[in-house]
Amino acid sequence: MSKDPDNPETIERTFIAFKPDAVQRGIVGEILHRLERAGLKISALKMIHASDELLEEHYSEHKGKDFFQNLVDFMGGGPVIAGVLEGVKAVSVVRKLVGETEPYEAAPGTIRGDYSHVSVEHANRKGKAVKNVIHASGNLEEARKEIDLWFDEDEIFTYERTDDDHIR
Ligand code: UDP
Ligand code: MG
């Protein structure tokens, strides 16, 4: 199964991960529903308790920052549900649905805005990672790196959604 979508001009694949807070709060289904409802196709989905090595590579751009170790500890503190979503300009569409990094700033209607609210300042004062429910790749390059890192080729699927004609 190819890692590249059928039409690389507009159809993209992006990586998401429901963070341990989402899994532990039991809100994964609700949030996945929002993404599916927007017409994004689930190309891959699995639960995984990520190792420090995987998380350090996943968040390598943040290595050396104050919050790095808290972030790795948080993300490795329980299982996550990792996935690949496919759709037209899926990377930016999913970021838009996810909302801003800081829950306090994330707009209502976005996943982070609707399911979390804390400020970065509060998390820092508490010495905690910012628990913002879901990860989504920031750009196409990051998406390719993250899909490669988290998934084997044979874990990613190509199929037709019956509503494909209407949604893309
Ligand atoms: N994070 C944190 N403290 C900060 C900034 C970020 O704990 O001061 C966490 C937060 O969970 C965030 C993740 O680190 O989602 C990655 O940060 P990034 O800036 O890449 O945000 P994202 O791409 O997730 O929106
Ligand atoms: Mg990021």
GROMACS .gro file of N, CA and C and ligand atoms in nm:
model
  530
    1MET      N    1   0.085  -0.119   0.000
    1MET     CA    2   0.000   0.000   0.000
    1MET      C    3   0.089   0.124   0.000
    2SER      N    4   0.061   0.212  -0.091
    2SER     CA    5   0.147   0.330  -0.105
    2SER      C    6   0.124   0.429   0.010
    3LYS      N    7   0.230   0.496   0.051
    3LYS     CA    8   0.216   0.600   0.152
    3LYS      C    9   0.170   0.730   0.088
    4ASP      N   10   0.179   0.738  -0.044
    4ASP     CA   11   0.139   0.860  -0.112
    4ASP      C   12  -0.007   0.849  -0.156
    5PRO      N   13  -0.084   0.952  -0.132
    5PRO     CA   14  -0.223   0.950  -0.175
    5PRO      C   15  -0.235   0.949  -0.327
    6ASP      N   16  -0.357   0.922  -0.377
    6ASP     CA   17  -0.375   0.903  -0.521
    6ASP      C   18  -0.343   1.027  -0.603
    7ASN      N   19  -0.370   1.144  -0.548
    7ASN     CA   20  -0.341   1.266  -0.623
    7ASN      C   21  -0.259   1.362  -0.538
    8PRO      N   22  -0.127   1.355  -0.550
    8PRO     CA   23  -0.042   1.434  -0.462
    8PRO      C   24  -0.055   1.585  -0.482
    9GLU      N   25  -0.124   1.627  -0.590
    9GLU     CA   26  -0.144   1.770  -0.612
    9GLU      C   27  -0.229   1.833  -0.501
   10THR      N   28  -0.338   1.765  -0.468
   10THR     CA   29  -0.429   1.824  -0.368
   10THR      C   30  -0.459   1.731  -0.252
   11ILE      N   31  -0.455   1.601  -0.277
   11ILE     CA   32  -0.490   1.507  -0.171
   11ILE      C   33  -0.365   1.482  -0.086
   12GLU      N   34  -0.378   1.511   0.041
   12GLU     CA   35  -0.263   1.493   0.131
   12GLU      C   36  -0.299   1.394   0.241
   13ARG      N   37  -0.191   1.342   0.303
   13ARG     CA   38  -0.210   1.264   0.425
   13ARG      C   39  -0.141   1.337   0.539
   14THR      N   40  -0.207   1.336   0.653
   14THR     CA   41  -0.149   1.401   0.769
   14THR      C   42  -0.154   1.305   0.888
   15PHE      N   43  -0.066   1.330   0.984
   15PHE     CA   44  -0.056   1.244   1.102
   15PHE      C   45  -0.129   1.310   1.219
   16ILE      N   46  -0.206   1.230   1.291
   16ILE     CA   47  -0.266   1.279   1.416
   16ILE      C   48  -0.235   1.181   1.528
   17ALA      N   49  -0.240   1.231   1.651
   17ALA     CA   50  -0.232   1.140   1.766
   17ALA      C   51  -0.321   1.195   1.876
   18PHE      N   52  -0.412   1.112   1.922
   18PHE     CA   53  -0.490   1.148   2.040
   18PHE      C   54  -0.397   1.129   2.158
   19LYS      N   55  -0.373   1.238   2.229
   19LYS     CA   56  -0.275   1.235   2.337
   19LYS      C   57  -0.332   1.158   2.457
   20PRO      N   58  -0.245   1.120   2.552
   20PRO     CA   59  -0.294   1.041   2.666
   20PRO      C   60  -0.410   1.106   2.741
   21ASP      N   61  -0.415   1.240   2.745
   21ASP     CA   62  -0.528   1.304   2.815
   21ASP      C   63  -0.660   1.274   2.745
   22ALA      N   64  -0.661   1.271   2.614
   22ALA     CA   65  -0.784   1.240   2.540
   22ALA      C   66  -0.826   1.095   2.562
   23VAL      N   67  -0.729   1.005   2.559
   23VAL     CA   68  -0.759   0.863   2.580
   23VAL      C   69  -0.815   0.844   2.721
   24GLN      N   70  -0.747   0.907   2.819
   24GLN     CA   71  -0.787   0.887   2.959
   24GLN      C   72  -0.919   0.955   2.992
   25ARG      N   73  -0.954   1.060   2.919
   25ARG     CA   74  -1.081   1.129   2.941
   25ARG      C   75  -1.197   1.063   2.863
   26GLY      N   76  -1.163   0.969   2.777
   26GLY     CA   77  -1.269   0.900   2.702
   26GLY      C   78  -1.338   0.986   2.598
   27ILE      N   79  -1.261   1.074   2.533
   27ILE     CA   80  -1.322   1.165   2.435
   27ILE      C   81  -1.268   1.142   2.293
   28VAL      N   82  -1.198   1.030   2.275
   28VAL     CA   83  -1.140   1.001   2.143
   28VAL      C   84  -1.249   0.986   2.037
   29GLY      N   85  -1.354   0.911   2.070
   29GLY     CA   86  -1.461   0.886   1.972
   29GLY      C   87  -1.527   1.015   1.925
   30GLU      N   88  -1.557   1.102   2.022
   30GLU     CA   89  -1.620   1.230   1.989
   30GLU      C   90  -1.535   1.312   1.894
   31ILE      N   91  -1.406   1.314   1.922
   31ILE     CA   92  -1.316   1.398   1.842
   31ILE      C   93  -1.293   1.337   1.704
   32LEU      N   94  -1.275   1.206   1.701
   32LEU     CA   95  -1.258   1.139   1.572
   32LEU      C   96  -1.382   1.161   1.485
   33HIS      N   97  -1.497   1.162   1.549
   33HIS     CA   98  -1.624   1.186   1.479
   33HIS      C   99  -1.620   1.321   1.406
   34ARG      N  100  -1.567   1.422   1.472
   34ARG     CA  101  -1.559   1.556   1.409
   34ARG      C  102  -1.474   1.551   1.283
   35LEU      N  103  -1.363   1.476   1.291
   35LEU     CA  104  -1.271   1.471   1.177
   35LEU      C  105  -1.332   1.390   1.063
   36GLU      N  106  -1.396   1.280   1.096
   36GLU     CA  107  -1.463   1.199   0.993
   36GLU      C  108  -1.577   1.275   0.929
   37ARG      N  109  -1.651   1.349   1.011
   37ARG     CA  110  -1.767   1.425   0.965
   37ARG      C  111  -1.726   1.532   0.864
   38ALA      N  112  -1.605   1.585   0.880
   38ALA     CA  113  -1.554   1.685   0.785
   38ALA      C  114  -1.518   1.621   0.651
   39GLY      N  115  -1.522   1.488   0.646
   39GLY     CA  116  -1.494   1.418   0.521
   39GLY      C  117  -1.353   1.364   0.513
   40LEU      N  118  -1.278   1.379   0.621
   40LEU     CA  119  -1.141   1.325   0.620
   40LEU      C  120  -1.146   1.173   0.634
   41LYS      N  121  -1.069   1.107   0.550
   41LYS     CA  122  -1.068   0.961   0.547
   41LYS      C  123  -0.964   0.907   0.645
   42ILE      N  124  -1.002   0.807   0.723
   42ILE     CA  125  -0.906   0.742   0.812
   42ILE      C  126  -0.826   0.642   0.729
   43SER      N  127  -0.697   0.669   0.712
   43SER     CA  128  -0.611   0.579   0.635
   43SER      C  129  -0.537   0.481   0.727
   44ALA      N  130  -0.526   0.519   0.854
   44ALA     CA  131  -0.458   0.433   0.952
   44ALA      C  132  -0.502   0.476   1.091
   45LEU      N  133  -0.503   0.380   1.183
   45LEU     CA  134  -0.539   0.409   1.322
   45LEU      C  135  -0.488   0.297   1.412
   46LYS      N  136  -0.418   0.333   1.519
   46LYS     CA  137  -0.373   0.228   1.613
   46LYS      C  138  -0.344   0.288   1.750
   47MET      N  139  -0.361   0.205   1.853
   47MET     CA  140  -0.321   0.246   1.987
   47MET      C  141  -0.178   0.202   2.010
   48ILE      N  142  -0.101   0.293   2.069
   48ILE     CA  143   0.039   0.261   2.094
   48ILE      C  144   0.087   0.335   2.220
   49HIS      N  145   0.160   0.262   2.305
   49HIS     CA  146   0.224   0.328   2.419
   49HIS      C  147   0.365   0.364   2.373
   50ALA      N  148   0.382   0.489   2.336
   50ALA     CA  149   0.505   0.530   2.266
   50ALA      C  150   0.627   0.528   2.359
   51SER      N  151   0.739   0.485   2.304
   51SER     CA  152   0.865   0.484   2.380
   51SER      C  153   0.923   0.625   2.384
   52ASP      N  154   1.015   0.647   2.479
   52ASP     CA  155   1.086   0.776   2.484
   52ASP      C  156   1.158   0.803   2.353
   53GLU      N  157   1.219   0.699   2.295
   53GLU     CA  158   1.294   0.717   2.169
   53GLU      C  159   1.202   0.768   2.059
   54LEU      N  160   1.086   0.707   2.048
   54LEU     CA  161   0.991   0.749   1.944
   54LEU      C  162   0.947   0.894   1.968
   55LEU      N  163   0.917   0.925   2.092
   55LEU     CA  164   0.867   1.060   2.122
   55LEU      C  165   0.976   1.165   2.107
   56GLU      N  166   1.098   1.129   2.143
   56GLU     CA  167   1.209   1.225   2.127
   56GLU      C  168   1.232   1.255   1.979
   57GLU      N  169   1.215   1.155   1.895
   57GLU     CA  170   1.229   1.177   1.750
   57GLU      C  171   1.108   1.255   1.697
   58HIS      N  172   0.991   1.217   1.742
   58HIS     CA  173   0.869   1.286   1.698
   58HIS      C  174   0.877   1.435   1.730
   59TYR      N  175   0.925   1.468   1.849
   59TYR     CA  176   0.932   1.608   1.891
   59TYR      C  177   1.075   1.664   1.883
   60SER      N  178   1.155   1.611   1.791
   60SER     CA  179   1.297   1.651   1.786
   60SER      C  180   1.316   1.801   1.765
   61GLU      N  181   1.220   1.867   1.698
   61GLU     CA  182   1.234   2.013   1.678
   61GLU      C  183   1.231   2.088   1.811
   62HIS      N  184   1.179   2.026   1.917
   62HIS     CA  185   1.168   2.094   2.047
   62HIS      C  186   1.279   2.053   2.145
   63LYS      N  187   1.370   1.968   2.099
   63LYS     CA  188   1.479   1.923   2.187
   63LYS      C  189   1.553   2.045   2.242
   64GLY      N  190   1.583   2.046   2.371
   64GLY     CA  191   1.656   2.158   2.430
   64GLY      C  192   1.565   2.265   2.489
   65LYS      N  193   1.436   2.260   2.454
   65LYS     CA  194   1.345   2.361   2.512
   65LYS      C  195   1.304   2.318   2.654
   66ASP      N  196   1.263   2.418   2.734
   66ASP     CA  197   1.230   2.393   2.875
   66ASP      C  198   1.123   2.285   2.893
   67PHE      N  199   1.026   2.283   2.801
   67PHE     CA  200   0.913   2.193   2.820
   67PHE      C  201   0.936   2.054   2.761
   68PHE      N  202   1.052   2.031   2.699
   68PHE     CA  203   1.074   1.907   2.622
   68PHE      C  204   1.055   1.781   2.707
   69GLN      N  205   1.121   1.774   2.822
   69GLN     CA  206   1.113   1.651   2.903
   69GLN      C  207   0.971   1.629   2.957
   70ASN      N  208   0.906   1.738   3.000
   70ASN     CA  209   0.767   1.726   3.047
   70ASN      C  210   0.677   1.674   2.936
   71LEU      N  211   0.704   1.720   2.815
   71LEU     CA  212   0.624   1.679   2.700
   71LEU      C  213   0.642   1.530   2.671
   72VAL      N  214   0.767   1.485   2.671
   72VAL     CA  215   0.796   1.343   2.646
   72VAL      C  216   0.734   1.258   2.757
   73ASP      N  217   0.746   1.303   2.881
   73ASP     CA  218   0.688   1.228   2.994
   73ASP      C  219   0.535   1.220   2.982
   74PHE      N  220   0.476   1.331   2.946
   74PHE     CA  221   0.329   1.335   2.931
   74PHE      C  222   0.284   1.241   2.819
   75MET      N  223   0.350   1.251   2.705
   75MET     CA  224   0.308   1.171   2.589
   75MET      C  225   0.335   1.023   2.609
   76GLY      N  226   0.431   0.991   2.694
   76GLY     CA  227   0.464   0.851   2.722
   76GLY      C  228   0.396   0.801   2.849
   77GLY      N  229   0.313   0.886   2.909
   77GLY     CA  230   0.249   0.851   3.036
   77GLY      C  231   0.131   0.757   3.023
   78GLY      N  232   0.094   0.725   2.901
   78GLY     CA  233  -0.018   0.634   2.876
   78GLY      C  234  -0.028   0.612   2.726
   79PRO      N  235  -0.114   0.521   2.686
   79PRO     CA  236  -0.126   0.497   2.542
   79PRO      C  237  -0.185   0.617   2.468
   80VAL      N  238  -0.144   0.631   2.344
   80VAL     CA  239  -0.202   0.730   2.254
   80VAL      C  240  -0.271   0.653   2.141
   81ILE      N  241  -0.357   0.721   2.068
   81ILE     CA  242  -0.415   0.661   1.947
   81ILE      C  243  -0.366   0.743   1.829
   82ALA      N  244  -0.280   0.679   1.750
   82ALA     CA  245  -0.216   0.747   1.638
   82ALA      C  246  -0.293   0.716   1.511
   83GLY      N  247  -0.296   0.813   1.421
   83GLY     CA  248  -0.369   0.792   1.297
   83GLY      C  249  -0.314   0.870   1.180
   84VAL      N  250  -0.361   0.830   1.062
   84VAL     CA  251  -0.332   0.904   0.940
   84VAL      C  252  -0.466   0.940   0.878
   85LEU      N  253  -0.482   1.068   0.846
   85LEU     CA  254  -0.605   1.116   0.782
   85LEU      C  255  -0.573   1.166   0.644
   86GLU      N  256  -0.664   1.142   0.551
   86GLU     CA  257  -0.642   1.180   0.412
   86GLU      C  258  -0.755   1.271   0.364
   87GLY      N  259  -0.717   1.371   0.285
   87GLY     CA  260  -0.818   1.459   0.227
   87GLY      C  261  -0.754   1.572   0.150
   88VAL      N  262  -0.835   1.657   0.094
   88VAL     CA  263  -0.785   1.772   0.018
   88VAL      C  264  -0.717   1.868   0.116
   89LYS      N  265  -0.590   1.895   0.090
   89LYS     CA  266  -0.511   1.981   0.179
   89LYS      C  267  -0.530   1.940   0.327
   90ALA      N  268  -0.522   1.811   0.349
   90ALA     CA  269  -0.554   1.757   0.482
   90ALA      C  270  -0.468   1.816   0.593
   91VAL      N  271  -0.342   1.849   0.563
   91VAL     CA  272  -0.254   1.898   0.670
   91VAL      C  273  -0.309   2.027   0.729
   92SER      N  274  -0.339   2.124   0.643
   92SER     CA  275  -0.387   2.252   0.697
   92SER      C  276  -0.532   2.243   0.743
   93VAL      N  277  -0.611   2.159   0.678
   93VAL     CA  278  -0.751   2.143   0.722
   93VAL      C  279  -0.755   2.088   0.865
   94VAL      N  280  -0.674   1.986   0.890
   94VAL     CA  281  -0.676   1.925   1.024
   94VAL      C  282  -0.623   2.024   1.128
   95ARG      N  283  -0.519   2.099   1.095
   95ARG     CA  284  -0.468   2.200   1.190
   95ARG      C  285  -0.577   2.302   1.222
   96LYS      N  286  -0.655   2.340   1.122
   96LYS     CA  287  -0.763   2.436   1.142
   96LYS      C  288  -0.869   2.379   1.237
   97LEU      N  289  -0.904   2.252   1.217
   97LEU     CA  290  -1.003   2.190   1.305
   97LEU      C  291  -0.949   2.170   1.446
   98VAL      N  292  -0.817   2.148   1.456
   98VAL     CA  293  -0.753   2.125   1.587
   98VAL      C  294  -0.741   2.255   1.666
   99GLY      N  295  -0.708   2.363   1.599
   99GLY     CA  296  -0.695   2.492   1.668
   99GLY      C  297  -0.555   2.519   1.721
  100GLU      N  298  -0.543   2.632   1.787
  100GLU     CA  299  -0.411   2.677   1.833
  100GLU      C  300  -0.352   2.586   1.941
  101THR      N  301  -0.220   2.590   1.949
  101THR     CA  302  -0.147   2.506   2.045
  101THR      C  303  -0.193   2.531   2.189
  102GLU      N  304  -0.203   2.658   2.226
  102GLU     CA  305  -0.238   2.692   2.365
  102GLU      C  306  -0.389   2.686   2.384
  103PRO      N  307  -0.437   2.595   2.468
  103PRO     CA  308  -0.582   2.581   2.485
  103PRO      C  309  -0.651   2.713   2.518
  104TYR      N  310  -0.588   2.795   2.603
  104TYR     CA  311  -0.646   2.924   2.642
  104TYR      C  312  -0.675   3.012   2.520
  105GLU      N  313  -0.591   3.002   2.418
  105GLU     CA  314  -0.605   3.084   2.297
  105GLU      C  315  -0.689   3.016   2.189
  106ALA      N  316  -0.707   2.886   2.200
  106ALA     CA  317  -0.775   2.812   2.092
  106ALA      C  318  -0.921   2.853   2.083
  107ALA      N  319  -0.966   2.880   1.961
  107ALA     CA  320  -1.101   2.931   1.940
  107ALA      C  321  -1.208   2.826   1.970
  108PRO      N  322  -1.323   2.873   2.020
  108PRO     CA  323  -1.437   2.782   2.033
  108PRO      C  324  -1.470   2.722   1.897
  109GLY      N  325  -1.511   2.597   1.898
  109GLY     CA  326  -1.539   2.531   1.771
  109GLY      C  327  -1.422   2.448   1.724
  110THR      N  328  -1.303   2.480   1.774
  110THR     CA  329  -1.188   2.395   1.742
  110THR      C  330  -1.180   2.284   1.848
  111ILE      N  331  -1.109   2.179   1.814
  111ILE     CA  332  -1.099   2.066   1.908
  111ILE      C  333  -1.032   2.112   2.038
  112ARG      N  334  -0.919   2.180   2.025
  112ARG     CA  335  -0.850   2.223   2.148
  112ARG      C  336  -0.932   2.328   2.224
  113GLY      N  337  -1.000   2.415   2.151
  113GLY     CA  338  -1.082   2.518   2.216
  113GLY      C  339  -1.203   2.459   2.287
  114ASP      N  340  -1.257   2.353   2.234
  114ASP     CA  341  -1.378   2.294   2.292
  114ASP      C  342  -1.349   2.191   2.401
  115TYR      N  343  -1.229   2.133   2.399
  115TYR     CA  344  -1.201   2.026   2.495
  115TYR      C  345  -1.090   2.058   2.595
  116SER      N  346  -1.034   2.178   2.589
  116SER     CA  347  -0.930   2.215   2.685
  116SER      C  348  -0.930   2.367   2.700
  117HIS      N  349  -0.867   2.417   2.805
  117HIS     CA  350  -0.869   2.562   2.825
  117HIS      C  351  -0.745   2.622   2.891
  118VAL      N  352  -0.651   2.540   2.942
  118VAL     CA  353  -0.543   2.596   3.025
  118VAL      C  354  -0.447   2.684   2.943
  119SER      N  355  -0.380   2.772   3.016
  119SER     CA  356  -0.280   2.859   2.954
  119SER      C  357  -0.142   2.793   2.964
  120VAL      N  358  -0.054   2.834   2.875
  120VAL     CA  359   0.085   2.787   2.881
  120VAL      C  360   0.146   2.833   3.014
  121GLU      N  361   0.114   2.954   3.054
  121GLU     CA  362   0.168   3.008   3.180
  121GLU      C  363   0.133   2.917   3.298
  122HIS      N  364   0.008   2.873   3.303
  122HIS     CA  365  -0.037   2.785   3.411
  122HIS      C  366   0.040   2.652   3.407
  123ALA      N  367   0.048   2.595   3.288
  123ALA     CA  368   0.118   2.465   3.275
  123ALA      C  369   0.263   2.480   3.318
  124ASN      N  370   0.327   2.589   3.274
  124ASN     CA  371   0.468   2.612   3.311
  124ASN      C  372   0.482   2.628   3.462
  125ARG      N  373   0.392   2.704   3.522
  125ARG     CA  374   0.399   2.726   3.667
  125ARG      C  375   0.385   2.594   3.741
  126LYS      N  376   0.303   2.506   3.688
  126LYS     CA  377   0.283   2.375   3.750
  126LYS      C  378   0.392   2.275   3.711
  127GLY      N  379   0.479   2.315   3.620
  127GLY     CA  380   0.584   2.224   3.573
  127GLY      C  381   0.527   2.107   3.493
  128LYS      N  382   0.420   2.135   3.417
  128LYS     CA  383   0.352   2.030   3.339
  128LYS      C  384   0.357   2.063   3.192
  129ALA      N  385   0.340   1.960   3.111
  129ALA     CA  386   0.321   1.982   2.968
  129ALA      C  387   0.181   2.040   2.946
  130VAL      N  388   0.165   2.110   2.838
  130VAL     CA  389   0.033   2.161   2.801
  130VAL      C  390  -0.048   2.045   2.743
  131LYS      N  391  -0.153   2.006   2.816
  131LYS     CA  392  -0.236   1.892   2.772
  131LYS      C  393  -0.344   1.946   2.679
  132ASN      N  394  -0.321   1.928   2.551
  132ASN     CA  395  -0.413   1.988   2.453
  132ASN      C  396  -0.475   1.882   2.360
  133VAL      N  397  -0.494   1.761   2.414
  133VAL     CA  398  -0.586   1.661   2.358
  133VAL      C  399  -0.539   1.588   2.233
  134ILE      N  400  -0.483   1.662   2.138
  134ILE     CA  401  -0.452   1.600   2.009
  134ILE      C  402  -0.329   1.663   1.947
  135HIS      N  403  -0.252   1.581   1.879
  135HIS     CA  404  -0.142   1.630   1.796
  135HIS      C  405  -0.185   1.623   1.650
  136ALA      N  406  -0.140   1.721   1.572
  136ALA     CA  407  -0.158   1.714   1.426
  136ALA      C  408  -0.035   1.774   1.360
  137SER      N  409   0.010   1.713   1.253
  137SER     CA  410   0.129   1.761   1.182
  137SER      C  411   0.113   1.909   1.145
  138GLY      N  412   0.224   1.983   1.157
  138GLY     CA  413   0.221   2.126   1.132
  138GLY      C  414   0.233   2.165   0.985
  139ASN      N  415   0.294   2.080   0.906
  139ASN     CA  416   0.309   2.108   0.762
  139ASN      C  417   0.335   1.975   0.691
  140LEU      N  418   0.340   1.981   0.558
  140LEU     CA  419   0.349   1.859   0.479
  140LEU      C  420   0.478   1.780   0.507
  141GLU      N  421   0.586   1.852   0.525
  141GLU     CA  422   0.715   1.786   0.553
  141GLU      C  423   0.708   1.711   0.687
  142GLU      N  424   0.651   1.778   0.786
  142GLU     CA  425   0.635   1.717   0.918
  142GLU      C  426   0.542   1.595   0.906
  143ALA      N  427   0.437   1.608   0.826
  143ALA     CA  428   0.342   1.497   0.809
  143ALA      C  429   0.413   1.374   0.752
  144ARG      N  430   0.496   1.395   0.651
  144ARG     CA  431   0.567   1.281   0.590
  144ARG      C  432   0.659   1.216   0.691
  145LYS      N  433   0.732   1.299   0.765
  145LYS     CA  434   0.826   1.247   0.866
  145LYS      C  435   0.750   1.167   0.973
  146GLU      N  436   0.638   1.222   1.019
  146GLU     CA  437   0.565   1.160   1.129
  146GLU      C  438   0.494   1.031   1.085
  147ILE      N  439   0.438   1.031   0.965
  147ILE     CA  440   0.373   0.909   0.915
  147ILE      C  441   0.477   0.797   0.905
  148ASP      N  442   0.593   0.831   0.851
  148ASP     CA  443   0.704   0.734   0.839
  148ASP      C  444   0.749   0.681   0.975
  149LEU      N  445   0.753   0.772   1.070
  149LEU     CA  446   0.803   0.737   1.204
  149LEU      C  447   0.706   0.645   1.279
  150TRP      N  448   0.578   0.670   1.267
  150TRP     CA  449   0.479   0.599   1.348
  150TRP      C  450   0.419   0.478   1.280
  151PHE      N  451   0.422   0.473   1.147
  151PHE     CA  452   0.352   0.366   1.075
  151PHE      C  453   0.441   0.293   0.976
  152ASP      N  454   0.417   0.163   0.966
  152ASP     CA  455   0.475   0.084   0.857
  152ASP      C  456   0.383   0.097   0.736
  153GLU      N  457   0.441   0.075   0.619
  153GLU     CA  458   0.364   0.084   0.493
  153GLU      C  459   0.235   0.004   0.499
  154ASP      N  460   0.245  -0.119   0.552
  154ASP     CA  461   0.128  -0.209   0.548
  154ASP      C  462   0.023  -0.177   0.655
  155GLU      N  463   0.046  -0.072   0.731
  155GLU     CA  464  -0.054  -0.029   0.829
  155GLU      C  465  -0.139   0.087   0.775
  156ILE      N  466  -0.108   0.131   0.653
  156ILE     CA  467  -0.178   0.245   0.594
  156ILE      C  468  -0.260   0.194   0.475
  157PHE      N  469  -0.388   0.232   0.473
  157PHE     CA  470  -0.481   0.170   0.379
  157PHE      C  471  -0.539   0.270   0.278
  158THR      N  472  -0.562   0.215   0.159
  158THR     CA  473  -0.628   0.291   0.052
  158THR      C  474  -0.762   0.226   0.024
  159TYR      N  475  -0.868   0.302   0.030
  159TYR     CA  476  -1.002   0.249   0.001
  159TYR      C  477  -1.092   0.367  -0.036
  160GLU      N  478  -1.207   0.336  -0.093
  160GLU     CA  479  -1.304   0.440  -0.129
  160GLU      C  480  -1.403   0.460  -0.014
  161ARG      N  481  -1.430   0.584   0.019
  161ARG     CA  482  -1.544   0.613   0.105
  161ARG      C  483  -1.664   0.629   0.014
  162THR      N  484  -1.781   0.582   0.059
  162THR     CA  485  -1.898   0.587  -0.030
  162THR      C  486  -1.938   0.731  -0.061
  163ASP      N  487  -1.896   0.825   0.026
  163ASP     CA  488  -1.931   0.965   0.001
  163ASP      C  489  -1.817   1.044  -0.065
  164ASP      N  490  -1.714   0.973  -0.112
  164ASP     CA  491  -1.598   1.042  -0.174
  164ASP      C  492  -1.640   1.141  -0.283
  165ASP      N  493  -1.739   1.102  -0.364
  165ASP     CA  494  -1.783   1.188  -0.475
  165ASP      C  495  -1.836   1.321  -0.426
  166HIS      N  496  -1.892   1.321  -0.306
  166HIS     CA  497  -1.956   1.441  -0.255
  166HIS      C  498  -1.862   1.527  -0.173
  167ILE      N  499  -1.758   1.468  -0.120
  167ILE     CA  500  -1.675   1.544  -0.026
  167ILE      C  501  -1.541   1.586  -0.082
  168ARG      N  502  -1.506   1.538  -0.202
  168ARG     CA  503  -1.380   1.584  -0.261
  168ARG      C  504  -1.377   1.570  -0.412
  169UDP     N1  505   0.399   2.236   2.475
  169UDP     C1  506   0.418   2.253   2.610
  169UDP     N2  507   0.463   2.375   2.656
  169UDP     C2  508   0.488   2.479   2.573
  169UDP     C3  509   0.470   2.459   2.435
  169UDP     C4  510   0.425   2.337   2.388
  169UDP     O1  511   0.395   2.161   2.687
  169UDP     O2  512   0.527   2.586   2.621
  169UDP     C5  513   0.352   2.105   2.424
  169UDP     C6  514   0.207   2.105   2.376
  169UDP     O3  515   0.148   1.981   2.416
  169UDP     C7  516   0.222   2.113   2.225
  169UDP     C8  517   0.352   2.032   2.203
  169UDP     O4  518   0.433   2.068   2.315
  169UDP     O5  519   0.111   2.058   2.156
  169UDP     C9  520   0.425   2.062   2.076
  169UDP     O6  521   0.443   2.200   2.063
  169UDP     P1  522   0.421   2.272   1.923
  169UDP     O7  523   0.468   2.414   1.939
  169UDP     O8  524   0.481   2.191   1.814
  169UDP     O9  525   0.261   2.278   1.911
  169UDP     P2  526   0.159   2.195   1.820
  169UDP    O10  527   0.227   2.169   1.687
  169UDP    O11  528   0.124   2.071   1.895
  169UDP    O12  529   0.040   2.286   1.807
  170MG      MG  530   0.415   2.116   1.634
   0.00000   0.00000   0.00000
